[in-house]
Coordinates of C-alpha atoms in Angstrom, one line a residue:
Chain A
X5 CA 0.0 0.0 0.0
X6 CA 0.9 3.2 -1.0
X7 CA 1.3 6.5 2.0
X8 CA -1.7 7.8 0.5
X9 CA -3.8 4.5 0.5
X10 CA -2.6 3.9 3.9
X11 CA -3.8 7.3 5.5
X12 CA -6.7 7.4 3.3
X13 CA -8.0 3.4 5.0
X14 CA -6.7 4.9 8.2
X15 CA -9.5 7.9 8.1
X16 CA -12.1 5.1 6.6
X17 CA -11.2 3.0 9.7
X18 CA -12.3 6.0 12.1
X19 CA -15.5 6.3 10.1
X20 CA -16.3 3.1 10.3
X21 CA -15.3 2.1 13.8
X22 CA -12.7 -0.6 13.6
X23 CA -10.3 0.1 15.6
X24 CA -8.1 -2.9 15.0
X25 CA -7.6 -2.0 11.3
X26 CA -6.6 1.5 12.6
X27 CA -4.2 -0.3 14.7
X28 CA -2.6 -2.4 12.0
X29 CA -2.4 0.3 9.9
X30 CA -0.8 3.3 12.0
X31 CA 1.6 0.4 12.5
X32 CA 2.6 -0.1 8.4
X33 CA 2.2 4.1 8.4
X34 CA 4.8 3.8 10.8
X35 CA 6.8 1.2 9.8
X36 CA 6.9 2.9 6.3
X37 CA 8.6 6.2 7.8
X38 CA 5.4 8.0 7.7
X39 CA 5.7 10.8 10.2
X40 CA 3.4 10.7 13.5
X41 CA 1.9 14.5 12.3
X42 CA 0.8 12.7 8.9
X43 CA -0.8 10.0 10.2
X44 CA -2.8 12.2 13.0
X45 CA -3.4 15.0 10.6
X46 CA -4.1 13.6 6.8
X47 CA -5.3 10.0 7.8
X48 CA -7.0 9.9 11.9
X49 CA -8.5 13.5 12.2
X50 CA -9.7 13.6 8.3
X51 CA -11.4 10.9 9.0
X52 CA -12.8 12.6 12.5
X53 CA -13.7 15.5 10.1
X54 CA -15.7 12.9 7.7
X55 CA -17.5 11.5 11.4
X56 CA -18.1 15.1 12.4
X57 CA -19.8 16.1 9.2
X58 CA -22.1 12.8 9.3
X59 CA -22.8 14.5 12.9
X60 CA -24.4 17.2 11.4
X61 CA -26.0 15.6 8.6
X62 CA -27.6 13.8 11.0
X63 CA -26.2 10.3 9.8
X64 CA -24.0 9.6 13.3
X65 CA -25.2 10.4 16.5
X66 CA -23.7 10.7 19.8
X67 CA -22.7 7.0 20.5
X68 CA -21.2 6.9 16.5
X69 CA -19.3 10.2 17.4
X70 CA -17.6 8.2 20.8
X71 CA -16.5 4.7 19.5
X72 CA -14.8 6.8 16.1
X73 CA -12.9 8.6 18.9
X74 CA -11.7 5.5 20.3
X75 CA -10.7 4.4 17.7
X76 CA -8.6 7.7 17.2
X77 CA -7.0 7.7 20.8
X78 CA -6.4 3.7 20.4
X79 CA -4.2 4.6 16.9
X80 CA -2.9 8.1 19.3
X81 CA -1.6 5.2 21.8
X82 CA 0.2 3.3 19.1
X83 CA 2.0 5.9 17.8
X84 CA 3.0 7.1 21.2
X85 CA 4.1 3.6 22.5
X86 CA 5.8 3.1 19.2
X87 CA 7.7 6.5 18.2
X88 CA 7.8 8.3 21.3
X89 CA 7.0 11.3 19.2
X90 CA 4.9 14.2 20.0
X91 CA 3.1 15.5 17.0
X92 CA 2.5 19.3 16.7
X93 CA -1.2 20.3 17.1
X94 CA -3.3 23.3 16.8
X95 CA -3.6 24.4 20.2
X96 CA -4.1 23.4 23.7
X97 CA -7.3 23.5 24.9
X98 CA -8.2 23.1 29.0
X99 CA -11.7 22.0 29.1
X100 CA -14.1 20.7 32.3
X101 CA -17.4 21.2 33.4
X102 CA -18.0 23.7 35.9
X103 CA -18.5 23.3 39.7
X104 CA -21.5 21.8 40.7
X105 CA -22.6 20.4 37.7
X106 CA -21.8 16.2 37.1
X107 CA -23.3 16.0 33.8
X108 CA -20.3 15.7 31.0
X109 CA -21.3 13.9 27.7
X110 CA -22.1 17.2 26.3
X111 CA -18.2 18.2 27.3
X112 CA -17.2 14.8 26.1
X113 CA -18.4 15.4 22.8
X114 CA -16.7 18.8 22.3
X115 CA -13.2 17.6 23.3
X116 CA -13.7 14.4 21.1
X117 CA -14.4 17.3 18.4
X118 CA -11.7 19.3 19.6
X119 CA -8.9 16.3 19.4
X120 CA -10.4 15.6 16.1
X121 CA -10.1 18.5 14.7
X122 CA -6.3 18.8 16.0
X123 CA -6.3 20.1 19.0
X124 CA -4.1 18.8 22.1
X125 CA -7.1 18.7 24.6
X126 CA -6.4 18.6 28.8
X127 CA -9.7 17.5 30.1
X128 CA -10.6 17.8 33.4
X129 CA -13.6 16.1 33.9
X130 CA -16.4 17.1 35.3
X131 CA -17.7 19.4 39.0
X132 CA -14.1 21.1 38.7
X133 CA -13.6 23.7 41.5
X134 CA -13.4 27.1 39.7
X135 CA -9.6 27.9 40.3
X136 CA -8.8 24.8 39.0
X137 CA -9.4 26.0 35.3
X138 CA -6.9 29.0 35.6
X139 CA -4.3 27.0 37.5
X140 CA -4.4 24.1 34.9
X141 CA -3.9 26.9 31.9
X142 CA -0.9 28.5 33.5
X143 CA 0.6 25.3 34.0
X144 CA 0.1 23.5 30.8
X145 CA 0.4 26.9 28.7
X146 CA -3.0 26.5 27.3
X147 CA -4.2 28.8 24.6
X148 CA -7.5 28.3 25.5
X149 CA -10.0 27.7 28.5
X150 CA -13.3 25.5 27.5
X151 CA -16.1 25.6 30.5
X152 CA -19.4 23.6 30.2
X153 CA -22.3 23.7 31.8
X154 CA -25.6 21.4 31.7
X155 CA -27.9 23.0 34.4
X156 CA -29.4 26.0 34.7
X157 CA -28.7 26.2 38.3
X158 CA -24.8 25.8 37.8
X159 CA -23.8 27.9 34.8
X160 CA -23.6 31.6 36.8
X161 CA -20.3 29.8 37.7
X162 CA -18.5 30.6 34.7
X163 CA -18.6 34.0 35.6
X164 CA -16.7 33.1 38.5
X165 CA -13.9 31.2 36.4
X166 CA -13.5 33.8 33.6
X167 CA -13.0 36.9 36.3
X168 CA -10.3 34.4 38.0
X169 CA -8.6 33.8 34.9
X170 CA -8.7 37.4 33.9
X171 CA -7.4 38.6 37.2
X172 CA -3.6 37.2 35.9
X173 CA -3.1 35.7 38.8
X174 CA -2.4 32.9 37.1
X175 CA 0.0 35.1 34.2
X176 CA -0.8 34.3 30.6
X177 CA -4.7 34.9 30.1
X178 CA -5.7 32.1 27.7
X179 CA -9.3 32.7 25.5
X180 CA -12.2 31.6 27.2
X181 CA -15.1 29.8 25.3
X182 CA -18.4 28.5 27.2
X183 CA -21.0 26.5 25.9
X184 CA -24.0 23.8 27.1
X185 CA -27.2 23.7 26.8
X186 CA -28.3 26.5 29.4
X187 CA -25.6 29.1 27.9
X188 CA -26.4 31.6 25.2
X189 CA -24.6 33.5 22.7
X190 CA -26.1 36.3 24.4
X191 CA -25.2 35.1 28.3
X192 CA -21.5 34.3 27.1
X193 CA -21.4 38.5 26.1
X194 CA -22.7 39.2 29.2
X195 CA -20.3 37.2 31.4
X196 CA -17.4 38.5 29.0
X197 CA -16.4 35.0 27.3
X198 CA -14.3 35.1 24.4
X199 CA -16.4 32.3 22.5
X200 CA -19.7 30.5 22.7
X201 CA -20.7 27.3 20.9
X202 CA -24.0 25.4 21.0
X203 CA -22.8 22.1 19.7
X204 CA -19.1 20.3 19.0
X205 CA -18.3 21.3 15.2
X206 CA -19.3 24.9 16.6
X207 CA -16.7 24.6 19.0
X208 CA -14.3 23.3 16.7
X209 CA -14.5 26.1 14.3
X210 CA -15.0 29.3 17.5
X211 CA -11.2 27.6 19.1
X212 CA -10.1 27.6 15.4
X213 CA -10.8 31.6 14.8
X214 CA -9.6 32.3 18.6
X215 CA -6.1 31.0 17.4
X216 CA -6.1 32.1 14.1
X217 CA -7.3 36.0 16.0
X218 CA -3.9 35.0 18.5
X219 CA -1.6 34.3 15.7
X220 CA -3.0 37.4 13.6
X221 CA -2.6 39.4 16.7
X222 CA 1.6 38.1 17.1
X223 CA 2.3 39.0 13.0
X224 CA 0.4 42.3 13.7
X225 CA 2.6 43.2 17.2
X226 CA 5.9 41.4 15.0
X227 CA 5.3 44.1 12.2
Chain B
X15 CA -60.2 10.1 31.4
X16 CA -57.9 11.4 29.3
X17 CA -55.1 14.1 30.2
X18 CA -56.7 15.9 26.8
X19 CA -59.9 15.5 27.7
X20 CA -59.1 16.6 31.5
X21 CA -57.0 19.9 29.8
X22 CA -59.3 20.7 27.0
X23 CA -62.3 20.5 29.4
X24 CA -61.4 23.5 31.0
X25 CA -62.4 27.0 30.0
X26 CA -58.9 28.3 30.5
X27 CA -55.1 27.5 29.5
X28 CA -53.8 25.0 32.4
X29 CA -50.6 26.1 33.7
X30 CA -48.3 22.8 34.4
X31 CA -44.8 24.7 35.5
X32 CA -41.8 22.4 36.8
X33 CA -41.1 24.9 39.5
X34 CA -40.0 22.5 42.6
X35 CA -36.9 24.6 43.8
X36 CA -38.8 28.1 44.1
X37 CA -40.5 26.3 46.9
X38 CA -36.9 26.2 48.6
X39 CA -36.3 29.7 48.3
X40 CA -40.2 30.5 50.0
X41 CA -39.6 28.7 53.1
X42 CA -35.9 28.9 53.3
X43 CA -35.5 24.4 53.7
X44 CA -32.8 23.0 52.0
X45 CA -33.1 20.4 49.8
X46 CA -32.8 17.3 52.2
X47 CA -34.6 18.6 55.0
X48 CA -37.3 18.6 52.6
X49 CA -36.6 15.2 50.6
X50 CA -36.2 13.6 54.0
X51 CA -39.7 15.0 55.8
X52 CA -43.3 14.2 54.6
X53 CA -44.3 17.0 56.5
X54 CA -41.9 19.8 54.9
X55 CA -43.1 18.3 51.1
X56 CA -46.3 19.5 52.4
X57 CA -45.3 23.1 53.2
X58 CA -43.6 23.1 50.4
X59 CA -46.2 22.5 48.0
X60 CA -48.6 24.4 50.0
X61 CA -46.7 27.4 49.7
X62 CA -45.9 27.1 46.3
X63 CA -49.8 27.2 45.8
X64 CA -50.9 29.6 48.0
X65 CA -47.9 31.8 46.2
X66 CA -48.9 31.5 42.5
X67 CA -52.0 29.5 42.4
X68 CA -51.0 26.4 40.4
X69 CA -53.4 23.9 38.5
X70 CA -51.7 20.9 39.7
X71 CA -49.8 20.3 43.0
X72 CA -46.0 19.0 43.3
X73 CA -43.9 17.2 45.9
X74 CA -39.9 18.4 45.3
X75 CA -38.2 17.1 41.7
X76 CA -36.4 13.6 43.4
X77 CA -34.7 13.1 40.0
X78 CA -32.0 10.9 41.9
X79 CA -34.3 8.9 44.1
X80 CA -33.0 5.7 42.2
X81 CA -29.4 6.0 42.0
X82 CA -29.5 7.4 45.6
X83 CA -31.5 4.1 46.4
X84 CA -29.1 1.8 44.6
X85 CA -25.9 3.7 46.4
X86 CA -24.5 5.7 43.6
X87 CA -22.6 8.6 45.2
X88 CA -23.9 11.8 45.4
X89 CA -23.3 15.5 45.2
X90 CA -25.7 17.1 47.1
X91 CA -26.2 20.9 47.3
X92 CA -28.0 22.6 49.8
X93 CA -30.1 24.9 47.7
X94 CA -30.1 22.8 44.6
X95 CA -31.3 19.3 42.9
X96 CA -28.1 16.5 43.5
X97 CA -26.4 14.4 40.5
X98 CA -24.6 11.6 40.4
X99 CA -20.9 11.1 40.6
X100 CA -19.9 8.0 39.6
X101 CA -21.2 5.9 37.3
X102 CA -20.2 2.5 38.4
X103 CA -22.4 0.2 36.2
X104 CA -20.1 -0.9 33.6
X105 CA -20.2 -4.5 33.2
X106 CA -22.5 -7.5 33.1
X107 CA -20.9 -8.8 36.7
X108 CA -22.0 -6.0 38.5
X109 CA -25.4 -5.5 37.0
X110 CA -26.0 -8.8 37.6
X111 CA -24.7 -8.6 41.6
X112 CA -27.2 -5.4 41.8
X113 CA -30.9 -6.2 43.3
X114 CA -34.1 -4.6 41.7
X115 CA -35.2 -2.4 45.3
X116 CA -38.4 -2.2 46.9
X117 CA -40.2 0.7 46.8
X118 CA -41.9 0.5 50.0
X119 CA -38.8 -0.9 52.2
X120 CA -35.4 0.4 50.4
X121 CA -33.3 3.8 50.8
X122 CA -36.0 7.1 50.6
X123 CA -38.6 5.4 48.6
X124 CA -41.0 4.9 51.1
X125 CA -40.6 8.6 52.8
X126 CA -40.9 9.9 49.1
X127 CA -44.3 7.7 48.8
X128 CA -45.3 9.0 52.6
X129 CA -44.5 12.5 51.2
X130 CA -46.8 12.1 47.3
X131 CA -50.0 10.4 49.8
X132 CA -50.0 13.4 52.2
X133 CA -50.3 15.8 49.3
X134 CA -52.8 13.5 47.6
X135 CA -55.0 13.8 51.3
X136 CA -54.6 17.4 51.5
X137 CA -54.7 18.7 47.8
X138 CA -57.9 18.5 45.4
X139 CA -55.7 19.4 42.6
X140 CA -54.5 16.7 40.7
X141 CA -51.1 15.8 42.4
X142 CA -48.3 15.3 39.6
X143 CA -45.1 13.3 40.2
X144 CA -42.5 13.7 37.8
X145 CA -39.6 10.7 37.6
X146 CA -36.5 9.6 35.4
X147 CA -37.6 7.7 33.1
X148 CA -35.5 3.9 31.9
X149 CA -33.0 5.2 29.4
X150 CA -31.9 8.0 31.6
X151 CA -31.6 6.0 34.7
X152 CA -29.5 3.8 32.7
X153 CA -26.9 6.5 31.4
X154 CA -26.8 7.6 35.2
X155 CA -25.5 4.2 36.1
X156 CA -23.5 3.4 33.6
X157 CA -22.6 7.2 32.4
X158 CA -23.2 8.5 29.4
X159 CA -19.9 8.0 27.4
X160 CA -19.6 4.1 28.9
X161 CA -23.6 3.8 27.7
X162 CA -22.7 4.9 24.1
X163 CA -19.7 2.6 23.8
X164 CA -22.0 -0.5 25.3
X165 CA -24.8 0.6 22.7
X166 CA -22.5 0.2 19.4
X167 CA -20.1 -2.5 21.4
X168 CA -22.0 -4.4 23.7
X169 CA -25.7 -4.3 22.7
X170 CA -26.7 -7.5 24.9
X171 CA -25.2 -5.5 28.0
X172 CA -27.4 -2.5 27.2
X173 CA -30.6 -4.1 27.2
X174 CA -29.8 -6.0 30.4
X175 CA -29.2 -2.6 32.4
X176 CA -32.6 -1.7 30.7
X177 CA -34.6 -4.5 31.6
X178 CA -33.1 -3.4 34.9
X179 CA -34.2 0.0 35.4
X180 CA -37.5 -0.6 33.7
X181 CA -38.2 -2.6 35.9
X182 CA -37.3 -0.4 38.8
X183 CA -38.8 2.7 37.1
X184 CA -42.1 0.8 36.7
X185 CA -42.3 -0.9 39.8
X186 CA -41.5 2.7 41.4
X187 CA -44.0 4.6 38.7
X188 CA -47.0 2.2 40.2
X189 CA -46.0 3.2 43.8
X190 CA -46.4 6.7 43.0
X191 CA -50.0 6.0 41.1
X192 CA -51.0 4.0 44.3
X193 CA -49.8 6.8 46.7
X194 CA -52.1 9.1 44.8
X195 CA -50.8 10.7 42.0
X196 CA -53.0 11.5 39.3
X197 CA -50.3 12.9 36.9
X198 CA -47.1 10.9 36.0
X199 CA -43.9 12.5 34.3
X200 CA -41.1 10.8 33.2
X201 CA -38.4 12.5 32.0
X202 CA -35.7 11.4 29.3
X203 CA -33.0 14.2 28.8
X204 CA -30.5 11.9 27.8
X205 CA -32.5 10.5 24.6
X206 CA -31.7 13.2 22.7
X207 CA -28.0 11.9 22.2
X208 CA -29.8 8.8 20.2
X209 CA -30.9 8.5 16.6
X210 CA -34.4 8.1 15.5
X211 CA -34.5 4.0 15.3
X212 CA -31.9 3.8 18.4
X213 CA -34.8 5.8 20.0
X214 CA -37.7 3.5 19.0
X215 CA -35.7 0.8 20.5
X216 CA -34.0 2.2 23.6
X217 CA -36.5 4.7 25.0
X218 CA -39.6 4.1 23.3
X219 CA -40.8 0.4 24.0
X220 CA -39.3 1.0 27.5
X221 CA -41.1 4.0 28.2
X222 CA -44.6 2.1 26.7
X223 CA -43.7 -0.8 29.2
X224 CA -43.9 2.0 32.1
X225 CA -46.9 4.0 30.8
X226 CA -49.0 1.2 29.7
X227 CA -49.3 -0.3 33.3
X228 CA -50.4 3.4 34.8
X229 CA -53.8 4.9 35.0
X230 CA -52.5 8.3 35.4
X231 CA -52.1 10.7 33.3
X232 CA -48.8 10.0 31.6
X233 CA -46.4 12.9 30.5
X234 CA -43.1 12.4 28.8
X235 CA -40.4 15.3 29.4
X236 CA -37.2 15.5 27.2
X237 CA -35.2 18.4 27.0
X238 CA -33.2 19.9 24.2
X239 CA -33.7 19.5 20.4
X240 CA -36.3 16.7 19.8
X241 CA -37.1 17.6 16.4
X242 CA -35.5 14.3 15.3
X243 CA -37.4 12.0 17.7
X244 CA -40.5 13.9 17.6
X245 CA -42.5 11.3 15.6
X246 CA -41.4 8.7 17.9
X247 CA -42.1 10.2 20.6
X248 CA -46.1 10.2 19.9
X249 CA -45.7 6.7 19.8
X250 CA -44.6 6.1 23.7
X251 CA -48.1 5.9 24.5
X252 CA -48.2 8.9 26.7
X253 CA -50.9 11.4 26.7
X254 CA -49.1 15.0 27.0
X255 CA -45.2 15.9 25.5
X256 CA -43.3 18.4 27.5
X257 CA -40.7 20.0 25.6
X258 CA -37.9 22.3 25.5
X259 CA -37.7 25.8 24.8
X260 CA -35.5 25.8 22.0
X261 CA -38.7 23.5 20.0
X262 CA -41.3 26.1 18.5
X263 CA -44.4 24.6 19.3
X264 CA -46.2 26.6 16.9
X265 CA -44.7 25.3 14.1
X266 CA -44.6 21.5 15.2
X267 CA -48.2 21.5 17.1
X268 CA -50.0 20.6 13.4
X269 CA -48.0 17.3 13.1
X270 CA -48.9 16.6 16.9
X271 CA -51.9 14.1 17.2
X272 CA -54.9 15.7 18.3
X273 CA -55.0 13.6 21.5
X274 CA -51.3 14.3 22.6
X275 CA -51.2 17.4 24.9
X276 CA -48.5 19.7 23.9
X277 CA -47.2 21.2 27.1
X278 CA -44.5 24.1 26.7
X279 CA -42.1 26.3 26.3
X280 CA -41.0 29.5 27.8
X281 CA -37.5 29.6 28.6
X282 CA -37.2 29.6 32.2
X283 CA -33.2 30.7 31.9
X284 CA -32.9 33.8 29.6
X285 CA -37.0 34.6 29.9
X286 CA -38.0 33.4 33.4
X287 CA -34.8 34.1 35.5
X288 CA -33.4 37.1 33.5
X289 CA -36.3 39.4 32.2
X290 CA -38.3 41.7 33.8
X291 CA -42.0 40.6 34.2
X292 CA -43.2 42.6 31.7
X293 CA -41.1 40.7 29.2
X294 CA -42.2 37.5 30.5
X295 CA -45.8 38.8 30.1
X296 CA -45.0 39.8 26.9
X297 CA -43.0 36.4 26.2
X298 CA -46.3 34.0 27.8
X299 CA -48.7 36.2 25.5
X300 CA -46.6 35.1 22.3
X301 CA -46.6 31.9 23.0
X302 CA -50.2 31.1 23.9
X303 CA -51.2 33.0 20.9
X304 CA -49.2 31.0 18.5
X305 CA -50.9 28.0 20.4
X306 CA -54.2 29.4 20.1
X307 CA -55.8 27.2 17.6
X308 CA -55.1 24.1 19.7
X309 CA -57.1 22.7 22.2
X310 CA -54.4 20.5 23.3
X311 CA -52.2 22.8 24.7
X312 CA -50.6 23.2 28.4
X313 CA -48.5 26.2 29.1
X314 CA -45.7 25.3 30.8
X315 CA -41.7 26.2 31.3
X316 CA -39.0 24.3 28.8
X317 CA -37.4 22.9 32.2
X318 CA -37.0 23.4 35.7
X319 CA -37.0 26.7 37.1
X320 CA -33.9 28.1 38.6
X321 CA -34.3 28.4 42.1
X322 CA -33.3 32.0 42.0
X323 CA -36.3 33.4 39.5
X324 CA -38.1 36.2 40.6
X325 CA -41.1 35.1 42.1
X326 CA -42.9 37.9 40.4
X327 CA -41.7 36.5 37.3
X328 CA -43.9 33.2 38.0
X329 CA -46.6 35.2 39.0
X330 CA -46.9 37.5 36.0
X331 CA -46.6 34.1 34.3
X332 CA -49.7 32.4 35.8
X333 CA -52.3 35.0 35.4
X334 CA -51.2 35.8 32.0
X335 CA -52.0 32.1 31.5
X336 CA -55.1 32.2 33.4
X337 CA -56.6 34.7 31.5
X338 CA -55.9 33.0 28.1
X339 CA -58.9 30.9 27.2
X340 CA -59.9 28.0 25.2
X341 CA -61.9 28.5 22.6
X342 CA -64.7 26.4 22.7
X343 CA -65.4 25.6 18.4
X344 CA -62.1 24.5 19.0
X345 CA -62.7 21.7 21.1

């Protein structure tokens, strides 16, 4: 098999949920000196971009959307156990649910999107106490802070994490997006959030301008 | 009789709001003290009536009565409803090792019971209980992410934990009925993660396995977008639909069976908490107008209320309700 057959049955294996093809072939990727960043970026997250666009055509649902990104961390594993290499991503994204709040498939889903999509995604489950955000940011150097909520009763929290992230206690002040089913474009102004999302692809493409604004903003400050 | 027959009989709009926690905030008890007391239940819903003159009577949301029974951990906030925090039903050994519970002997099942007859003796109002429905209960003890894998990787285990908690959910749901409810909710949030025919088979048959042993009056809740499931959801055999705000329910309410009580929608975050009366006047008015041509309409909000809306808020909401009437050609 050719590279490009390889990584192309590598995204059809994501697709289609078989995650010991995925295996055998992020092995031959490797073995045929196909770098770690090809294999995640042209063969495991194209084919999370394919699962992601049957998401919103309506074709895969929720438990689809989880056992394709399995399949994608069991081939990540691989080619960590096997190369040792760390692949560059897009970003790093620190995402939890806030205080309070135990519900997390909706968070699951966006940071399946999110790793999809490219992003290197520190998830810290779900009732996380509000500093814990900031803290987490500062130490991993995260460009950006994801906070979920699922009840109405628990999302006046985020309010709480964004001013403690913005008070630079914790030094670099990453972007802040919010999102679950209680928040609205409109609440997300009002509590001063850099991004809101109402579903996964959404949040993949609102992290994808943040960083494209924070590169933008480096050139423009470089010049 | 049924619940349209019971809604459209009326000359008014019924108001059917999900509005447990406000009664926290009136008298000041925090969640326990009330889940734990028959007695408190009853001051609860009393003042919850006496406050905004209600057209059906509630004991406090125990959405976690079964995983609290079956000794899932909790967290469990003073002032609002608790959730699970673990999910430790993952395999076929421990479902197995787990025993279906009694709903008059095990965990807070029987004080719950206690606490829906002593509102049944001391209300005339049609008492409604409102409980997790099979599906749900089963991504609670399981968890959500674990239930999706089982569902594409382990189908067999699946419909074990659902035998499992429609049986408890029905054994539970007839308790209720017995104890003198005359309304029965159950609520499946988490159906909305499924597709269409995962629906049919998942939430569907299980919920018609609950509902077609009641008497009551049978309402199914989900929240979020059901404009997928909606057609299947008519077919769960239950007599009213209570759905989310984000659903128009003047555009969907022609493809709703005439016998199916629509029961929605205003949006008790950004309407009921964060607007100023007038605007939730103004935002009841709009939607029982574009409900006006159906008889088989109950005003209600899209979910729980937070615990911190302004009780003027629920008030203006009422009486707009209450002076919206059914038109009688209609009927």
């Amino acid at each position: 098999m050719s590279k490009e057959d390889i990584l192309r049955s590598l995204a059809d294996s994501v697709v289609e949920m078989d995650e010991e093809l995925a295996g055998r072939l992020t092995l031959e990727a490797l073995d045929l000196g196909v770098l770690p960043s090809e294999i995640v970026m042209d063969g495991l997250s194209k084919g999370m971009e394919r699962v992601s666009d049957l998401f919103d055509q309506n074709e895969y649902f929720v438990p689809e959307v989880v056992v394709c990104a399995d399949v994608m961390y069991a081939a990540y594993r691989i080619i960590k156990e096997t190369s040792g290499c760390a692949y560059p991503t897009k970003g790093k994204i620190v995402i939890g649910v806030v205080e309070g709040d135990t519900h997390d498939i909706g968070k699951n889903i966006v940071s399946i999107m999110l790793e999809g999509a490219g992003f290197e995604v520190v998830d810290l489950g779900r009732n996380v106490p509000l500093k814990l955000f900031g803290e987490t940011a500062a130490k991993t150097g995260a460009d950006i802070v994801a906070v979920c909520s699922l009840m109405t009763t628990t999302r006046d929290g985020m309010k709480g994490i964004i001013e403690d992230i913005r008070s630079k206690r914790h030094g670099k002040i990453p972007f802040i997006m919010v999102g679950g089913a209680p928040v609205s474009e409109e609440f997300a102004q009002s509590i001063g959030a850099d991004g809101y999302a109402a579903t996964g692809r959404g949040a993949v493409l609102v992290a994808e301008k943040l960083i494209a604004d924070k590169v933008r903003r480096i050139k423009d400050e470089i010049i | 009789m049924r619940l349209f027959d019971y809604v459209a009989g009326q000359k008014r709009r019924l108001i059917y709001p999900q509005m447990g926690a406000l009664g926290l905030k009136l008298t000041g008890y925090k969640m326990y003290d009330v889940y734990r007391s028959p007695q408190k239940q009853l001051e609860v819903a009393k003042v919850l009536d006496d406050s905004f003159d209600l057209d059906f009577v509630y004991p406090l949301d125990y959405g976690v009565i079964f995983v609290e029974t079956l000794g899932l951990p909790l967290l469990k906030p003073d002032y609002d409803f608790p959730s699970t925090l673990d999910n430790p039903v993952k395999s076929h050994e421990i479902l197995s090792a787990m025993k279906l519970p009694d709903p008059y002997s095990d965990g807070n099942m029987p004080v719950y019971l206690e606490s829906i007859s002593l509102l049944a003796e001391n209300f005339s109002k049609p008492l409604a209980v409102a409980l997790v429905g099979p599906f749900t209960l089963a991504v609670e003890l399981a968890g959500a992410t674990d239930i999706c894998r089982s569902i594409i990787k382990d189908p067999v285990f699946v419909t074990e934990l659902l035998g499992f908690t429609t049986a408890m959910v029905r054994d539970y749901a007839l308790a209720v009925e017995k104890a003198g409810a005359k309304l029965i909710q159950l609520s499946e949030p988490s159906a909305v993660m499924l597709s269409p025919a995962r629906f049919e088979n998942l939430v569907q048959q299980k919920i018609q396995d609950v509902f077609d042993d009641l008497n009551a009056f049978k309402v199914l809740h989900i929240c979020g977008d059901t404009s997928l499931i909606l057609d299947r959801m008519f077919d769960c055999h239950a007599e009213g639909l209570s759905l989310d705000q984000i659903m128009s329910l003047g555009r969907l309410a022609p493809g709703v069976p005439d016998h199916i009580v629509i029961i929605g929608n205003i949006d008790p975050v950004t309407v009921m908490a964060d607007l100023p009366a007038e605007a939730v006047r103004t935002e009841a008015r709009r939607i029982l107008r574009s409900m006006d041509a159906y008889p088989n309409f109950m005003f209600s909000f899209g979910c729980d209320c937070l615990i911190n809306t302004p009780t003027e808020n629920v008030k203006v909401c009422v009486e707009e309700v209450h002076q919206s009437l059914i038109h009688c050609d209609l009927v």
